[in-house]
Amino acid sequence: KIPLPGSAPIRMIAGVLLVIGGILGFLPILGFWMIPLGILFLSADLHAVRRWRRQVEVRLGRRRQRKRAERRSGGLDRR
């Protein structure tokens, strides 16, 4: 778990700044790693972002389970 600031406005400001900083990730100090962290901050308060993040988590989890099942079965269950 990542500790988030207790105040909603501070979380939202931090999230927006992280996403903006991530968009400028080609600059030397900033990085693209800031985008997912900003989305995580924003998802604590914004329902639409939380729903989108959860859908992505479910999709990635299903993909991970499918790949593990394929590895266990020797790759015979391809789609």
N, CA and C atoms as an extended XYZ file, in Angstrom:
237
Properties=species:S:1:pos:R:3:atomname:S:1:resname:S:1:resid:I:1 pbc="F F F"
N         0.833       -1.191        0.000 N   LYS     1
C         0.000        0.000        0.000 CA  LYS     1
C         0.873        1.248        0.000 C   LYS     1
N         0.397        2.256       -0.694 N   ILE     2
C         1.099        3.536       -0.742 CA  ILE     2
C         0.363        4.491        0.186 C   ILE     2
N         1.065        5.100        1.124 N   PRO     3
C         0.387        6.060        2.007 CA  PRO     3
C        -0.001        7.319        1.233 C   PRO     3
N        -1.273        7.678        1.309 N   LEU     4
C        -1.781        8.863        0.623 CA  LEU     4
C        -2.005        9.973        1.635 C   LEU     4
N        -1.910       11.228        1.208 N   PRO     5
C        -2.229       12.340        2.108 CA  PRO     5
C        -3.675       12.238        2.590 C   PRO     5
N        -3.940       12.671        3.814 N   GLY     6
C        -5.265       12.560        4.396 CA  GLY     6
C        -6.284       13.520        3.819 C   GLY     6
N        -5.865       14.638        3.307 N   SER     7
C        -6.776       15.662        2.794 CA  SER     7
C        -7.084       15.427        1.316 C   SER     7
N        -8.381       15.404        0.984 N   ALA     8
C        -8.795       15.163       -0.404 CA  ALA     8
C        -8.244       16.208       -1.385 C   ALA     8
N        -8.308       17.516       -1.070 N   PRO     9
C        -7.756       18.488       -2.028 CA  PRO     9
C        -6.254       18.299       -2.262 C   PRO     9
N        -5.527       17.944       -1.228 N   ILE    10
C        -4.083       17.733       -1.393 CA  ILE    10
C        -3.839       16.501       -2.268 C   ILE    10
N        -4.633       15.438       -2.064 N   ARG    11
C        -4.499       14.239       -2.900 CA  ARG    11
C        -4.779       14.562       -4.359 C   ARG    11
N        -5.823       15.351       -4.600 N   MET    12
C        -6.177       15.678       -5.981 CA  MET    12
C        -5.108       16.546       -6.641 C   MET    12
N        -4.602       17.530       -5.915 N   ILE    13
C        -3.542       18.388       -6.463 CA  ILE    13
C        -2.298       17.559       -6.749 C   ILE    13
N        -1.935       16.695       -5.792 N   ALA    14
C        -0.756       15.844       -5.987 CA  ALA    14
C        -0.953       14.920       -7.183 C   ALA    14
N        -2.152       14.345       -7.319 N   GLY    15
C        -2.432       13.451       -8.442 CA  GLY    15
C        -2.333       14.150       -9.779 C   GLY    15
N        -2.924       15.339       -9.868 N   VAL    16
C        -2.877       16.101      -11.121 CA  VAL    16
C        -1.432       16.493      -11.444 C   VAL    16
N        -0.687       16.930      -10.443 N   LEU    17
C         0.714       17.308      -10.687 CA  LEU    17
C         1.556       16.104      -11.121 C   LEU    17
N         1.292       14.945      -10.529 N   LEU    18
C         2.031       13.747      -10.932 CA  LEU    18
C         1.713       13.353      -12.376 C   LEU    18
N         0.450       13.430      -12.752 N   VAL    19
C         0.080       13.087      -14.132 CA  VAL    19
C         0.708       14.084      -15.105 C   VAL    19
N         0.635       15.359      -14.799 N   ILE    20
C         1.243       16.376      -15.669 CA  ILE    20
C         2.755       16.175      -15.745 C   ILE    20
N         3.375       15.902      -14.595 N   GLY    21
C         4.817       15.632      -14.591 CA  GLY    21
C         5.159       14.392      -15.401 C   GLY    21
N         4.291       13.384      -15.350 N   GLY    22
C         4.522       12.178      -16.132 CA  GLY    22
C         4.404       12.413      -17.620 C   GLY    22
N         3.489       13.293      -18.008 N   ILE    23
C         3.349       13.624      -19.433 CA  ILE    23
C         4.626       14.290      -19.937 C   ILE    23
N         5.281       15.019      -19.044 N   LEU    24
C         6.553       15.648      -19.394 CA  LEU    24
C         7.727       14.729      -19.055 C   LEU    24
N         7.497       13.437      -19.099 N   GLY    25
C         8.477       12.446      -18.688 CA  GLY    25
C         9.747       12.411      -19.507 C   GLY    25
N         9.739       13.004      -20.669 N   PHE    26
C        10.952       13.023      -21.490 CA  PHE    26
C        11.997       13.983      -20.937 C   PHE    26
N        11.589       14.849      -20.003 N   LEU    27
C        12.543       15.761      -19.384 CA  LEU    27
C        13.409       14.991      -18.382 C   LEU    27
N        14.621       15.464      -18.104 N   PRO    28
C        15.559       14.691      -17.290 CA  PRO    28
C        15.083       14.364      -15.861 C   PRO    28
N        14.457       15.284      -15.179 N   ILE    29
C        14.102       15.058      -13.773 CA  ILE    29
C        12.797       14.282      -13.644 C   ILE    29
N        11.859       14.522      -14.534 N   LEU    30
C        10.550       13.887      -14.468 CA  LEU    30
C        10.593       12.531      -15.161 C   LEU    30
N         9.582       11.715      -14.921 N   GLY    31
C         9.566       10.401      -15.556 CA  GLY    31
C         8.160        9.927      -15.827 C   GLY    31
N         8.047        8.958      -16.724 N   PHE    32
C         6.741        8.414      -17.085 CA  PHE    32
C         6.128        7.604      -15.941 C   PHE    32
N         6.938        7.207      -14.950 N   TRP    33
C         6.444        6.483      -13.783 CA  TRP    33
C         5.460        7.327      -12.980 C   TRP    33
N         5.459        8.621      -13.195 N   MET    34
C         4.598        9.517      -12.424 CA  MET    34
C         3.132        9.401      -12.839 C   MET    34
N         2.854        8.971      -14.066 N   ILE    35
C         1.467        8.882      -14.549 CA  ILE    35
C         0.666        7.852      -13.747 C   ILE    35
N         1.138        6.594      -13.622 N   PRO    36
C         0.344        5.638      -12.839 CA  PRO    36
C         0.196        6.044      -11.374 C   PRO    36
N         1.223        6.647      -10.820 N   LEU    37
C         1.145        7.094       -9.427 CA  LEU    37
C         0.111        8.208       -9.282 C   LEU    37
N         0.064        9.130      -10.239 N   GLY    38
C        -0.939       10.196      -10.218 CA  GLY    38
C        -2.345        9.647      -10.367 C   GLY    38
N        -2.507        8.641      -11.226 N   ILE    39
C        -3.824        8.012      -11.393 CA  ILE    39
C        -4.241        7.321      -10.104 C   ILE    39
N        -3.291        6.698       -9.433 N   LEU    40
C        -3.585        6.065       -8.141 CA  LEU    40
C        -4.057        7.100       -7.130 C   LEU    40
N        -3.402        8.233       -7.064 N   PHE    41
C        -3.812        9.311       -6.154 CA  PHE    41
C        -5.217        9.801       -6.502 C   PHE    41
N        -5.467       10.025       -7.796 N   LEU    42
C        -6.767       10.544       -8.222 CA  LEU    42
C        -7.889        9.529       -7.998 C   LEU    42
N        -7.572        8.242       -8.096 N   SER    43
C        -8.612        7.227       -7.951 CA  SER    43
C        -9.132        7.135       -6.520 C   SER    43
N        -8.423        7.701       -5.571 N   ALA    44
C        -8.909        7.708       -4.191 CA  ALA    44
C       -10.129        8.616       -4.037 C   ALA    44
N       -10.284        9.609       -4.913 N   ASP    45
C       -11.357       10.592       -4.759 CA  ASP    45
C       -12.311       10.686       -5.949 C   ASP    45
N       -11.882       10.318       -7.121 N   LEU    46
C       -12.714       10.480       -8.315 CA  LEU    46
C       -13.264        9.123       -8.764 C   LEU    46
N       -14.579        9.015       -8.757 N   HIS    47
C       -15.229        7.745       -9.065 CA  HIS    47
C       -14.885        7.241      -10.469 C   HIS    47
N       -14.886        8.113      -11.452 N   ALA    48
C       -14.609        7.696      -12.834 CA  ALA    48
C       -13.193        7.143      -12.968 C   ALA    48
N       -12.226        7.774      -12.328 N   VAL    49
C       -10.837        7.300      -12.385 CA  VAL    49
C       -10.716        5.978      -11.640 C   VAL    49
N       -11.405        5.863      -10.504 N   ARG    50
C       -11.377        4.628       -9.726 CA  ARG    50
C       -11.948        3.469      -10.549 C   ARG    50
N       -13.062        3.711      -11.244 N   ARG    51
C       -13.690        2.677      -12.079 CA  ARG    51
C       -12.749        2.267      -13.211 C   ARG    51
N       -12.131        3.234      -13.859 N   TRP    52
C       -11.201        2.942      -14.954 CA  TRP    52
C        -9.999        2.142      -14.447 C   TRP    52
N        -9.440        2.553      -13.300 N   ARG    53
C        -8.286        1.851      -12.724 CA  ARG    53
C        -8.652        0.421      -12.377 C   ARG    53
N        -9.843        0.227      -11.824 N   ARG    54
C       -10.282       -1.115      -11.442 CA  ARG    54
C       -10.475       -1.995      -12.680 C   ARG    54
N       -11.013       -1.462      -13.752 N   GLN    55
C       -11.177       -2.232      -14.989 CA  GLN    55
C        -9.822       -2.666      -15.543 C   GLN    55
N        -8.847       -1.768      -15.484 N   VAL    56
C        -7.504       -2.108      -15.958 CA  VAL    56
C        -6.903       -3.200      -15.075 C   VAL    56
N        -7.079       -3.094      -13.754 N   GLU    57
C        -6.566       -4.118      -12.842 CA  GLU    57
C        -7.180       -5.480      -13.139 C   GLU    57
N        -8.489       -5.518      -13.375 N   VAL    58
C        -9.164       -6.783      -13.657 CA  VAL    58
C        -8.657       -7.368      -14.962 C   VAL    58
N        -8.529       -6.545      -16.001 N   ARG    59
C        -8.019       -7.032      -17.287 CA  ARG    59
C        -6.615       -7.603      -17.167 C   ARG    59
N        -5.747       -6.870      -16.459 N   LEU    60
C        -4.374       -7.354      -16.293 CA  LEU    60
C        -4.336       -8.632      -15.460 C   LEU    60
N        -5.180       -8.719      -14.447 N   GLY    61
C        -5.243       -9.925      -13.627 CA  GLY    61
C        -5.701      -11.132      -14.419 C   GLY    61
N        -6.711      -10.942      -15.262 N   ARG    62
C        -7.191      -12.047      -16.104 CA  ARG    62
C        -6.128      -12.485      -17.094 C   ARG    62
N        -5.422      -11.519      -17.669 N   ARG    63
C        -4.348      -11.852      -18.608 CA  ARG    63
C        -3.243      -12.637      -17.896 C   ARG    63
N        -2.893      -12.213      -16.687 N   ARG    64
C        -1.861      -12.890      -15.909 CA  ARG    64
C        -2.289      -14.323      -15.575 C   ARG    64
N        -3.559      -14.509      -15.186 N   GLN    65
C        -4.058      -15.857      -14.876 CA  GLN    65
C        -4.038      -16.747      -16.117 C   GLN    65
N        -4.430      -16.196      -17.255 N   ARG    66
C        -4.432      -16.974      -18.496 CA  ARG    66
C        -3.021      -17.411      -18.868 C   ARG    66
N        -2.045      -16.499      -18.728 N   LYS    67
C        -0.667      -16.848      -19.068 CA  LYS    67
C        -0.122      -17.911      -18.117 C   LYS    67
N        -0.454      -17.801      -16.827 N   ARG    68
C        -0.017      -18.830      -15.877 CA  ARG    68
C        -0.630      -20.175      -16.215 C   ARG    68
N        -1.909      -20.188      -16.574 N   ALA    69
C        -2.576      -21.437      -16.932 CA  ALA    69
C        -1.943      -22.033      -18.188 C   ALA    69
N        -1.583      -21.195      -19.148 N   GLU    70
C        -0.935      -21.689      -20.364 CA  GLU    70
C         0.418      -22.293      -20.052 C   GLU    70
N         1.170      -21.645      -19.159 N   ARG    71
C         2.482      -22.178      -18.784 CA  ARG    71
C         2.342      -23.530      -18.085 C   ARG    71
N         1.341      -23.661      -17.230 N   ARG    72
C         1.139      -24.919      -16.503 CA  ARG    72
C         0.722      -26.043      -17.442 C   ARG    72
N        -0.093      -25.726      -18.425 N   SER    73
C        -0.586      -26.759      -19.335 CA  SER    73
C         0.361      -26.983      -20.508 C   SER    73
N         1.443      -26.296      -20.540 N   GLY    74
C         2.417      -26.483      -21.628 CA  GLY    74
C         2.102      -25.698      -22.873 C   GLY    74
N         1.215      -24.718      -22.762 N   GLY    75
C         0.901      -23.875      -23.916 CA  GLY    75
C        -0.078      -24.499      -24.889 C   GLY    75
N        -0.775      -25.554      -24.484 N   LEU    76
C        -1.706      -26.223      -25.377 CA  LEU    76
C        -3.034      -25.507      -25.510 C   LEU    76
N        -3.332      -24.598      -24.589 N   ASP    77
C        -4.632      -23.942      -24.553 CA  ASP    77
C        -4.550      -22.541      -25.150 C   ASP    77
N        -4.147      -22.433      -26.414 N   ARG    78
C        -3.991      -21.117      -27.042 CA  ARG    78
C        -5.269      -20.644      -27.655 C   ARG    78
N        -5.421      -19.312      -27.714 N   ARG    79
C        -6.606      -18.713      -28.326 CA  ARG    79
C        -6.240      -18.005      -29.583 C   ARG    79
